[in-house]
mmCIF file of C-alpha atoms in Angstrom:
data_model
loop_
_atom_site.group_PDB
_atom_site.id
_atom_site.type_symbol
_atom_site.label_atom_id
_atom_site.label_comp_id
_atom_site.label_asym_id
_atom_site.label_seq_id
_atom_site.Cartn_x
_atom_site.Cartn_y
_atom_site.Cartn_z
ATOM 1 C CA UNK A 31 15.668 5.889 8.396
ATOM 2 C CA UNK A 32 18.392 7.921 10.039
ATOM 3 C CA UNK A 33 20.966 6.010 12.028
ATOM 4 C CA UNK A 34 20.296 2.857 9.997
ATOM 5 C CA UNK A 35 21.702 1.480 6.721
ATOM 6 C CA UNK A 36 19.996 3.092 3.747
ATOM 7 C CA UNK A 37 16.725 1.772 2.365
ATOM 8 C CA UNK A 38 16.000 2.939 -1.177
ATOM 9 C CA UNK A 39 13.136 2.188 -3.551
ATOM 10 C CA UNK A 40 13.725 1.775 -7.277
ATOM 11 C CA UNK A 41 10.658 2.287 -9.452
ATOM 12 C CA UNK A 42 10.954 0.557 -12.841
ATOM 13 C CA UNK A 43 9.026 0.998 -16.048
ATOM 14 C CA UNK A 44 7.529 4.449 -15.665
ATOM 15 C CA UNK A 45 5.527 5.515 -18.714
ATOM 16 C CA UNK A 46 5.033 9.294 -18.881
ATOM 17 C CA UNK A 47 1.388 10.321 -18.938
ATOM 18 C CA UNK A 48 0.127 6.892 -18.026
ATOM 19 C CA UNK A 49 2.002 6.155 -14.802
ATOM 20 C CA UNK A 50 2.397 9.582 -13.179
ATOM 21 C CA UNK A 51 0.015 8.951 -10.362
ATOM 22 C CA UNK A 52 1.190 5.440 -9.517
ATOM 23 C CA UNK A 53 4.841 6.503 -9.644
ATOM 24 C CA UNK A 54 4.065 9.493 -7.418
ATOM 25 C CA UNK A 55 2.319 7.166 -4.963
ATOM 26 C CA UNK A 56 5.359 4.866 -4.974
ATOM 27 C CA UNK A 57 7.604 7.828 -4.167
ATOM 28 C CA UNK A 58 5.350 9.243 -1.462
ATOM 29 C CA UNK A 59 4.841 5.819 0.097
ATOM 30 C CA UNK A 60 8.602 5.269 0.171
ATOM 31 C CA UNK A 61 9.017 8.598 1.964
ATOM 32 C CA UNK A 62 6.136 8.194 4.429
ATOM 33 C CA UNK A 63 7.004 4.629 5.374
ATOM 34 C CA UNK A 64 10.644 5.021 6.256
ATOM 35 C CA UNK A 65 12.733 4.692 3.090
ATOM 36 C CA UNK A 66 15.547 7.212 2.647
ATOM 37 C CA UNK A 67 15.435 7.603 -1.113
ATOM 38 C CA UNK A 68 13.346 6.902 -4.205
ATOM 39 C CA UNK A 69 14.992 6.318 -7.563
ATOM 40 C CA UNK A 70 12.592 6.668 -10.499
ATOM 41 C CA UNK A 71 13.568 5.077 -13.814
ATOM 42 C CA UNK A 72 12.796 6.962 -16.999
ATOM 43 C CA UNK A 73 11.101 10.284 -17.625
ATOM 44 C CA UNK A 74 9.331 10.611 -14.302
ATOM 45 C CA UNK A 75 10.081 14.294 -13.768
ATOM 46 C CA UNK A 76 6.497 15.163 -12.839
ATOM 47 C CA UNK A 77 6.424 12.534 -10.101
ATOM 48 C CA UNK A 78 9.868 13.660 -8.959
ATOM 49 C CA UNK A 79 8.589 17.220 -8.642
ATOM 50 C CA UNK A 80 5.587 16.192 -6.559
ATOM 51 C CA UNK A 81 7.677 14.123 -4.160
ATOM 52 C CA UNK A 82 10.209 16.967 -3.801
ATOM 53 C CA UNK A 83 7.408 19.408 -3.120
ATOM 54 C CA UNK A 84 5.917 17.196 -0.381
ATOM 55 C CA UNK A 85 9.365 16.774 1.184
ATOM 56 C CA UNK A 86 9.882 20.559 1.157
ATOM 57 C CA UNK A 87 6.585 21.088 2.918
ATOM 58 C CA UNK A 88 6.272 18.088 5.241
ATOM 59 C CA UNK A 89 9.946 17.395 5.927
ATOM 60 C CA UNK A 90 12.671 14.868 5.436
ATOM 61 C CA UNK A 91 15.342 13.786 5.129
ATOM 62 C CA UNK A 92 14.242 12.105 1.903
ATOM 63 C CA UNK A 93 15.853 12.108 -1.502
ATOM 64 C CA UNK A 94 14.259 11.472 -4.868
ATOM 65 C CA UNK A 95 16.107 11.202 -8.163
ATOM 66 C CA UNK A 96 15.736 9.965 -11.732
ATOM 67 C CA UNK A 97 17.839 7.336 -13.459
ATOM 68 C CA UNK A 98 18.244 6.267 -17.068
ATOM 69 C CA UNK A 99 20.147 3.166 -15.978
ATOM 70 C CA UNK A 100 17.998 1.204 -13.544
ATOM 71 C CA UNK A 101 19.881 -2.005 -14.314
ATOM 72 C CA UNK A 102 23.136 -0.329 -13.291
ATOM 73 C CA UNK A 103 21.467 0.794 -10.047
ATOM 74 C CA UNK A 104 20.604 -2.839 -9.342
ATOM 75 C CA UNK A 105 23.973 -4.211 -10.458
ATOM 76 C CA UNK A 106 26.020 -1.692 -8.488
ATOM 77 C CA UNK A 107 23.915 -1.737 -5.315
ATOM 78 C CA UNK A 108 26.264 -2.321 -2.353
ATOM 79 C CA UNK A 109 23.758 -4.312 -0.258
ATOM 80 C CA UNK A 110 20.682 -6.474 -0.739
ATOM 81 C CA UNK A 111 18.400 -6.046 -3.782
ATOM 82 C CA UNK A 112 14.827 -7.171 -3.065
ATOM 83 C CA UNK A 113 12.491 -7.277 -6.060
ATOM 84 C CA UNK A 114 8.850 -7.216 -4.989
ATOM 85 C CA UNK A 115 6.784 -9.479 -7.243
ATOM 86 C CA UNK A 116 3.737 -11.706 -6.889
ATOM 87 C CA UNK A 117 5.889 -14.601 -8.145
ATOM 88 C CA UNK A 118 8.454 -14.326 -5.363
ATOM 89 C CA UNK A 119 9.040 -16.062 -2.070
ATOM 90 C CA UNK A 120 6.502 -15.262 0.619
ATOM 91 C CA UNK A 121 7.457 -12.145 2.565
ATOM 92 C CA UNK A 122 6.584 -13.832 5.866
ATOM 93 C CA UNK A 123 9.132 -16.573 5.068
ATOM 94 C CA UNK A 124 12.053 -14.281 4.211
ATOM 95 C CA UNK A 125 11.527 -11.056 6.141
ATOM 96 C CA UNK A 126 13.694 -12.154 9.077
ATOM 97 C CA UNK A 127 16.583 -12.741 6.698
ATOM 98 C CA UNK A 128 16.117 -9.302 5.124
ATOM 99 C CA UNK A 129 15.858 -7.598 8.513
ATOM 100 C CA UNK A 130 18.987 -9.418 9.692
ATOM 101 C CA UNK A 131 20.912 -8.237 6.630
ATOM 102 C CA UNK A 132 19.704 -4.671 7.163
ATOM 103 C CA UNK A 133 20.450 -4.783 10.878
ATOM 104 C CA UNK A 134 23.878 -6.173 10.054
ATOM 105 C CA UNK A 135 24.711 -3.157 7.927
ATOM 106 C CA UNK A 136 23.421 -3.925 4.426
ATOM 107 C CA UNK A 137 21.630 -1.149 2.551
ATOM 108 C CA UNK A 138 18.396 -2.457 1.045
ATOM 109 C CA UNK A 139 17.146 -1.658 -2.453
ATOM 110 C CA UNK A 140 13.464 -2.493 -2.882
ATOM 111 C CA UNK A 141 12.582 -2.756 -6.575
ATOM 112 C CA UNK A 142 9.008 -2.309 -7.790
ATOM 113 C CA UNK A 143 7.775 -2.464 -11.359
ATOM 114 C CA UNK A 144 4.721 -1.004 -13.032
ATOM 115 C CA UNK A 145 3.501 -3.447 -15.669
ATOM 116 C CA UNK A 146 5.593 -6.357 -16.875
ATOM 117 C CA UNK A 147 9.121 -6.498 -15.460
ATOM 118 C CA UNK A 148 11.775 -8.114 -17.658
ATOM 119 C CA UNK A 149 13.114 -11.422 -16.442
ATOM 120 C CA UNK A 150 16.680 -10.185 -16.067
ATOM 121 C CA UNK A 151 15.478 -8.138 -13.080
ATOM 122 C CA UNK A 152 14.346 -11.390 -11.439
ATOM 123 C CA UNK A 153 17.800 -12.806 -12.087
ATOM 124 C CA UNK A 154 19.734 -9.705 -11.041
ATOM 125 C CA UNK A 155 17.875 -9.285 -7.729
ATOM 126 C CA UNK A 156 19.250 -11.007 -4.650
ATOM 127 C CA UNK A 157 15.731 -11.929 -3.657
ATOM 128 C CA UNK A 158 12.316 -11.967 -5.320
ATOM 129 C CA UNK A 159 9.662 -11.468 -2.664
ATOM 130 C CA UNK A 160 5.874 -11.544 -2.785
ATOM 131 C CA UNK A 161 3.584 -9.640 -0.451
ATOM 132 C CA UNK A 162 1.014 -12.343 -1.105
ATOM 133 C CA UNK A 163 1.249 -14.271 -4.370
ATOM 134 C CA UNK A 164 -1.849 -12.482 -5.612
ATOM 135 C CA UNK A 165 -2.111 -9.708 -8.188
ATOM 136 C CA UNK A 166 -2.724 -6.398 -6.446
ATOM 137 C CA UNK A 167 -0.719 -3.167 -6.306
ATOM 138 C CA UNK A 168 2.974 -2.353 -6.244
ATOM 139 C CA UNK A 169 2.131 0.498 -3.863
ATOM 140 C CA UNK A 170 0.411 -1.866 -1.425
ATOM 141 C CA UNK A 171 3.225 -4.404 -1.688
ATOM 142 C CA UNK A 172 5.849 -1.746 -1.036
ATOM 143 C CA UNK A 173 3.902 -0.392 1.939
ATOM 144 C CA UNK A 174 3.591 -3.761 3.665
ATOM 145 C CA UNK A 175 7.203 -4.629 2.841
ATOM 146 C CA UNK A 176 8.553 -1.422 4.418
ATOM 147 C CA UNK A 177 6.291 -1.754 7.454
ATOM 148 C CA UNK A 178 7.533 -5.310 8.007
ATOM 149 C CA UNK A 179 11.175 -4.397 7.370
ATOM 150 C CA UNK A 180 11.020 -1.619 9.974
ATOM 151 C CA UNK A 181 8.624 -3.533 12.242
ATOM 152 C CA UNK A 182 6.391 -0.434 12.260
ATOM 153 C CA UNK A 183 9.126 1.772 13.745
ATOM 154 C CA UNK A 184 8.654 4.006 10.701
ATOM 155 C CA UNK A 185 5.278 5.072 12.077
ATOM 156 C CA UNK A 186 7.134 6.878 14.870
ATOM 157 C CA UNK A 187 9.567 8.626 12.539
ATOM 158 C CA UNK A 188 10.180 12.311 13.218
ATOM 159 C CA UNK A 189 10.552 14.800 10.387
ATOM 160 C CA UNK A 190 13.103 17.567 9.971
ATOM 161 C CA UNK A 191 12.894 20.872 8.129
ATOM 162 C CA UNK A 192 9.137 20.691 7.677
ATOM 163 C CA UNK A 193 7.079 23.828 7.111
ATOM 164 C CA UNK A 194 4.017 22.248 8.580
ATOM 165 C CA UNK A 195 2.797 19.328 10.598
ATOM 166 C CA UNK A 196 -0.548 17.527 10.789
ATOM 167 C CA UNK A 197 -1.925 17.183 14.298
ATOM 168 C CA UNK A 198 -3.462 13.700 14.589
ATOM 169 C CA UNK A 199 -6.989 13.935 15.935
ATOM 170 C CA UNK A 200 -10.255 12.057 16.210
ATOM 171 C CA UNK A 201 -12.264 14.439 14.006
ATOM 172 C CA UNK A 202 -10.700 17.372 12.242
ATOM 173 C CA UNK A 203 -8.096 18.518 9.764
ATOM 174 C CA UNK A 204 -5.523 20.472 11.695
ATOM 175 C CA UNK A 205 -2.230 21.527 10.163
ATOM 176 C CA UNK A 206 0.120 23.761 12.128
ATOM 177 C CA UNK A 207 3.195 25.665 10.943
ATOM 178 C CA UNK A 208 6.213 24.046 12.554
ATOM 179 C CA UNK A 209 7.765 27.376 13.538
ATOM 180 C CA UNK A 210 4.952 27.895 16.040
ATOM 181 C CA UNK A 211 5.974 24.764 17.899
ATOM 182 C CA UNK B 71 -11.667 -13.306 6.093
ATOM 183 C CA UNK B 72 -13.839 -16.369 6.475
ATOM 184 C CA UNK B 73 -14.902 -17.260 9.988
ATOM 185 C CA UNK B 74 -14.508 -13.654 11.129
ATOM 186 C CA UNK B 75 -16.799 -10.606 11.141
ATOM 187 C CA UNK B 76 -16.837 -8.942 7.728
ATOM 188 C CA UNK B 77 -14.233 -6.403 6.701
ATOM 189 C CA UNK B 78 -15.296 -4.262 3.754
ATOM 190 C CA UNK B 79 -13.583 -1.389 1.979
ATOM 191 C CA UNK B 80 -15.548 1.598 0.692
ATOM 192 C CA UNK B 81 -13.818 3.597 -2.048
ATOM 193 C CA UNK B 82 -15.113 7.180 -2.275
ATOM 194 C CA UNK B 83 -14.797 9.772 -4.994
ATOM 195 C CA UNK B 84 -14.065 7.683 -8.059
ATOM 196 C CA UNK B 85 -13.757 9.797 -11.209
ATOM 197 C CA UNK B 86 -14.211 7.717 -14.385
ATOM 198 C CA UNK B 87 -11.221 7.882 -16.696
ATOM 199 C CA UNK B 88 -8.972 9.546 -14.148
ATOM 200 C CA UNK B 89 -9.176 7.160 -11.210
ATOM 201 C CA UNK B 90 -9.593 3.748 -12.876
ATOM 202 C CA UNK B 91 -6.174 2.471 -11.979
ATOM 203 C CA UNK B 92 -6.130 3.721 -8.384
ATOM 204 C CA UNK B 93 -9.639 2.397 -7.752
ATOM 205 C CA UNK B 94 -8.671 -0.952 -9.263
ATOM 206 C CA UNK B 95 -5.627 -1.044 -6.986
ATOM 207 C CA UNK B 96 -7.837 -0.282 -3.979
ATOM 208 C CA UNK B 97 -10.123 -3.175 -4.927
ATOM 209 C CA UNK B 98 -7.300 -5.635 -5.597
ATOM 210 C CA UNK B 99 -5.489 -4.641 -2.411
ATOM 211 C CA UNK B 100 -8.681 -5.148 -0.411
ATOM 212 C CA UNK B 101 -9.001 -8.633 -1.899
ATOM 213 C CA UNK B 102 -5.355 -9.656 -1.554
ATOM 214 C CA UNK B 103 -4.982 -8.391 2.002
ATOM 215 C CA UNK B 104 -7.940 -10.075 3.643
ATOM 216 C CA UNK B 105 -11.006 -7.903 3.188
ATOM 217 C CA UNK B 106 -14.219 -9.681 2.203
ATOM 218 C CA UNK B 107 -15.738 -7.024 -0.006
ATOM 219 C CA UNK B 108 -15.024 -3.798 -1.864
ATOM 220 C CA UNK B 109 -17.739 -1.207 -2.416
ATOM 221 C CA UNK B 110 -16.898 1.327 -5.108
ATOM 222 C CA UNK B 111 -18.779 4.632 -5.141
ATOM 223 C CA UNK B 112 -19.788 6.067 -8.490
ATOM 224 C CA UNK B 113 -19.268 4.879 -12.030
ATOM 225 C CA UNK B 114 -16.387 2.512 -11.365
ATOM 226 C CA UNK B 115 -17.617 -0.290 -13.607
ATOM 227 C CA UNK B 116 -14.239 -0.789 -15.285
ATOM 228 C CA UNK B 117 -12.491 -1.263 -11.947
ATOM 229 C CA UNK B 118 -15.304 -3.549 -10.827
ATOM 230 C CA UNK B 119 -14.813 -5.686 -13.923
ATOM 231 C CA UNK B 120 -11.073 -6.011 -13.337
ATOM 232 C CA UNK B 121 -11.497 -7.034 -9.708
ATOM 233 C CA UNK B 122 -14.179 -9.561 -10.651
ATOM 234 C CA UNK B 123 -11.935 -10.993 -13.341
ATOM 235 C CA UNK B 124 -9.029 -11.424 -10.911
ATOM 236 C CA UNK B 125 -11.347 -13.091 -8.394
ATOM 237 C CA UNK B 126 -12.621 -15.479 -11.079
ATOM 238 C CA UNK B 127 -9.084 -16.467 -11.977
ATOM 239 C CA UNK B 128 -7.226 -16.332 -8.657
ATOM 240 C CA UNK B 129 -10.027 -17.219 -6.273
ATOM 241 C CA UNK B 130 -12.149 -15.893 -3.468
ATOM 242 C CA UNK B 131 -14.400 -15.548 -1.681
ATOM 243 C CA UNK B 132 -14.398 -11.818 -2.438
ATOM 244 C CA UNK B 133 -17.236 -9.561 -3.471
ATOM 245 C CA UNK B 134 -17.075 -6.262 -5.316
ATOM 246 C CA UNK B 135 -20.000 -3.969 -5.975
ATOM 247 C CA UNK B 136 -20.882 -0.401 -6.955
ATOM 248 C CA UNK B 137 -22.896 2.079 -4.928
ATOM 249 C CA UNK B 138 -24.520 5.406 -5.737
ATOM 250 C CA UNK B 139 -25.101 6.069 -2.053
ATOM 251 C CA UNK B 140 -21.776 5.858 -0.214
ATOM 252 C CA UNK B 141 -23.082 7.988 2.618
ATOM 253 C CA UNK B 142 -25.901 5.504 3.204
ATOM 254 C CA UNK B 143 -23.339 2.691 3.258
ATOM 255 C CA UNK B 144 -21.517 4.542 6.039
ATOM 256 C CA UNK B 145 -24.668 5.527 7.915
ATOM 257 C CA UNK B 146 -26.201 2.048 7.810
ATOM 258 C CA UNK B 147 -23.023 0.092 8.544
ATOM 259 C CA UNK B 148 -23.764 -2.308 11.424
ATOM 260 C CA UNK B 149 -20.256 -2.168 12.935
ATOM 261 C CA UNK B 150 -17.278 0.163 13.101
ATOM 262 C CA UNK B 151 -16.599 2.709 10.331
ATOM 263 C CA UNK B 152 -12.903 3.597 10.081
ATOM 264 C CA UNK B 153 -12.037 6.437 7.707
ATOM 265 C CA UNK B 154 -8.379 6.351 6.695
ATOM 266 C CA UNK B 155 -6.995 9.876 6.453
ATOM 267 C CA UNK B 156 -3.688 11.616 7.084
ATOM 268 C CA UNK B 157 -5.497 13.883 9.562
ATOM 269 C CA UNK B 158 -6.676 11.039 11.777
ATOM 270 C CA UNK B 159 -5.477 9.468 14.984
ATOM 271 C CA UNK B 160 -2.285 7.454 14.660
ATOM 272 C CA UNK B 161 -2.994 3.867 13.635
ATOM 273 C CA UNK B 162 -0.519 2.543 16.184
ATOM 274 C CA UNK B 163 -2.520 4.281 18.939
ATOM 275 C CA UNK B 164 -5.941 2.935 17.978
ATOM 276 C CA UNK B 165 -5.375 -0.390 16.241
ATOM 277 C CA UNK B 166 -5.843 -2.428 19.421
ATOM 278 C CA UNK B 167 -9.260 -0.867 19.902
ATOM 279 C CA UNK B 168 -10.226 -1.640 16.297
ATOM 280 C CA UNK B 169 -8.966 -5.219 16.563
ATOM 281 C CA UNK B 170 -10.850 -5.688 19.813
ATOM 282 C CA UNK B 171 -14.079 -4.466 18.200
ATOM 283 C CA UNK B 172 -13.550 -6.787 15.230
ATOM 284 C CA UNK B 173 -12.649 -9.720 17.467
ATOM 285 C CA UNK B 174 -15.731 -8.967 19.536
ATOM 286 C CA UNK B 175 -17.994 -9.347 16.522
ATOM 287 C CA UNK B 176 -18.114 -5.934 14.850
ATOM 288 C CA UNK B 177 -17.899 -5.806 11.059
ATOM 289 C CA UNK B 178 -15.370 -3.170 9.976
ATOM 290 C CA UNK B 179 -15.868 -0.722 7.117
ATOM 291 C CA UNK B 180 -12.596 0.889 6.027
ATOM 292 C CA UNK B 181 -13.285 4.066 4.036
ATOM 293 C CA UNK B 182 -10.707 5.485 1.610
ATOM 294 C CA UNK B 183 -11.033 8.572 -0.539
ATOM 295 C CA UNK B 184 -9.348 9.596 -3.744
ATOM 296 C CA UNK B 185 -8.849 13.353 -3.685
ATOM 297 C CA UNK B 186 -10.560 15.593 -1.193
ATOM 298 C CA UNK B 187 -13.078 13.872 1.064
ATOM 299 C CA UNK B 188 -15.987 15.979 2.309
ATOM 300 C CA UNK B 189 -15.984 16.782 5.988
ATOM 301 C CA UNK B 190 -19.246 14.990 6.692
ATOM 302 C CA UNK B 191 -17.391 11.712 6.113
ATOM 303 C CA UNK B 192 -15.019 12.670 8.953
ATOM 304 C CA UNK B 193 -18.051 13.297 11.130
ATOM 305 C CA UNK B 194 -19.988 10.217 10.072
ATOM 306 C CA UNK B 195 -17.069 7.818 10.618
ATOM 307 C CA UNK B 196 -16.663 6.227 14.036
ATOM 308 C CA UNK B 197 -12.925 6.767 13.795
ATOM 309 C CA UNK B 198 -10.586 8.755 11.585
ATOM 310 C CA UNK B 199 -7.252 6.984 11.435
ATOM 311 C CA UNK B 200 -3.930 7.934 9.868
ATOM 312 C CA UNK B 201 -1.338 5.461 8.634
ATOM 313 C CA UNK B 202 1.245 8.151 9.322
ATOM 314 C CA UNK B 203 0.091 11.769 9.273
ATOM 315 C CA UNK B 204 1.952 12.282 6.011
ATOM 316 C CA UNK B 205 0.537 12.616 2.500
ATOM 317 C CA UNK B 206 1.115 9.385 0.583
ATOM 318 C CA UNK B 207 -1.293 6.901 -0.984
ATOM 319 C CA UNK B 208 -4.714 5.583 -0.061
ATOM 320 C CA UNK B 209 -3.593 2.212 -1.415
ATOM 321 C CA UNK B 210 -0.564 2.145 0.896
ATOM 322 C CA UNK B 211 -2.628 3.294 3.869
ATOM 323 C CA UNK B 212 -5.251 0.626 3.224
ATOM 324 C CA UNK B 213 -2.582 -2.065 2.870
ATOM 325 C CA UNK B 214 -0.891 -1.263 6.175
ATOM 326 C CA UNK B 215 -4.254 -0.873 7.917
ATOM 327 C CA UNK B 216 -5.481 -4.307 6.795
ATOM 328 C CA UNK B 217 -2.145 -5.949 7.619
ATOM 329 C CA UNK B 218 -2.281 -4.477 11.139
ATOM 330 C CA UNK B 219 -5.954 -5.323 11.616
ATOM 331 C CA UNK B 220 -5.346 -8.958 10.710
ATOM 332 C CA UNK B 221 -1.872 -9.020 12.308
ATOM 333 C CA UNK B 222 -0.535 -10.447 9.024
ATOM 334 C CA UNK B 223 -2.815 -13.509 9.191
ATOM 335 C CA UNK B 224 -4.132 -12.433 5.779
ATOM 336 C CA UNK B 225 -0.783 -13.431 4.262
ATOM 337 C CA UNK B 226 -1.675 -17.061 5.021
ATOM 338 C CA UNK B 227 -5.134 -16.844 3.530
ATOM 339 C CA UNK B 228 -6.168 -19.749 1.302
ATOM 340 C CA UNK B 229 -8.193 -19.183 -1.846
ATOM 341 C CA UNK B 230 -11.208 -21.078 -3.095
ATOM 342 C CA UNK B 231 -12.480 -21.646 -6.630
ATOM 343 C CA UNK B 232 -9.299 -20.407 -8.269
ATOM 344 C CA UNK B 233 -8.373 -21.455 -11.802
ATOM 345 C CA UNK B 234 -4.708 -20.970 -11.127
ATOM 346 C CA UNK B 235 -2.186 -20.470 -8.385
ATOM 347 C CA UNK B 236 1.237 -18.812 -8.300
ATOM 348 C CA UNK B 237 3.978 -20.997 -6.856
ATOM 349 C CA UNK B 238 6.191 -18.771 -4.674
ATOM 350 C CA UNK B 239 9.823 -19.200 -5.648
ATOM 351 C CA UNK B 240 13.237 -17.574 -5.419
ATOM 352 C CA UNK B 241 13.618 -16.913 -9.156
ATOM 353 C CA UNK B 242 10.886 -17.699 -11.624
ATOM 354 C CA UNK B 243 7.313 -17.052 -12.657
ATOM 355 C CA UNK B 244 5.404 -20.250 -12.128
ATOM 356 C CA UNK B 245 1.650 -20.419 -12.340
ATOM 357 C CA UNK B 246 -0.105 -23.769 -12.124
ATOM 358 C CA UNK B 247 -3.729 -24.668 -12.908
ATOM 359 C CA UNK B 248 -5.410 -25.556 -9.624
ATOM 360 C CA UNK B 249 -7.067 -28.654 -11.057
ATOM 361 C CA UNK B 250 -3.658 -30.289 -11.359
ATOM 362 C CA UNK B 251 -3.108 -30.040 -7.630
#
């Protein structure tokens, strides 16, 4: 989030056709829950387009980009690389350490896979962290990780350059153009 | 979770073929993050099978079932029905009320859609709640909702009747049979 060291999300292992929706959900979750940038490995141009379109309409700042060299992204990351995996250390045991690093100025790269992630990612990451040690969803794991990292401050995030804004309400679906506000 | 009023997740709008993976992720996220049961509307038998298989291997208690009458599930629910939607009230504004209801004995039904959810669900729900008012992922919204509802207690949940257990560790992928413990 703005005024804080960067938090980026690296999505590994995208398979065109098969993973479009999950990769799009990773990107949109990164944006909605306080990350600054999503980096999608491989030919994820459809997901990229959807995330860009949502950012154009609902605001940012948020960047999304493709990479052909996800291992270089990990290797060259200037801060802490946190690989989210069901085999990792328990998030509740290590989140203070991650928050301290972030608060102390380290950019955070959260890495999420799709299917099997090669073992060199486990070795290259600074930390392997599990949001539970149960099989579930990389989208769910990322969501809880970001919410814990930001201690729910991301829920109060304000958006810039949006065309429209949803008005939260008990029953209804109200979207207003932001230029009327 | 055991010893508490039930928390169930109702997945609406499953389209066979198209939604298998998302519906499976909804079911697995419900299980991993402390819900007691997932109810999948429509012909979601493949997702049901996957969630049952994970429960057999990694433990429970957790139930998963199909329904042809999701609106009856909502109408007949004996406690609080919370529909998760980007148009709803902000989760941070209403989560205390939901936790109080749950702590006071009310079973909670969390309802998540896939694509467009018909407006009668908004009207039938006791509360419409947004995990941000941004478009992202029903899996991410469900994950943050459950984590807030349980105040992260679900991360400490213990599993019964599991064949195997992942050993959390800094670098590695260690799974042990539970009968060796």
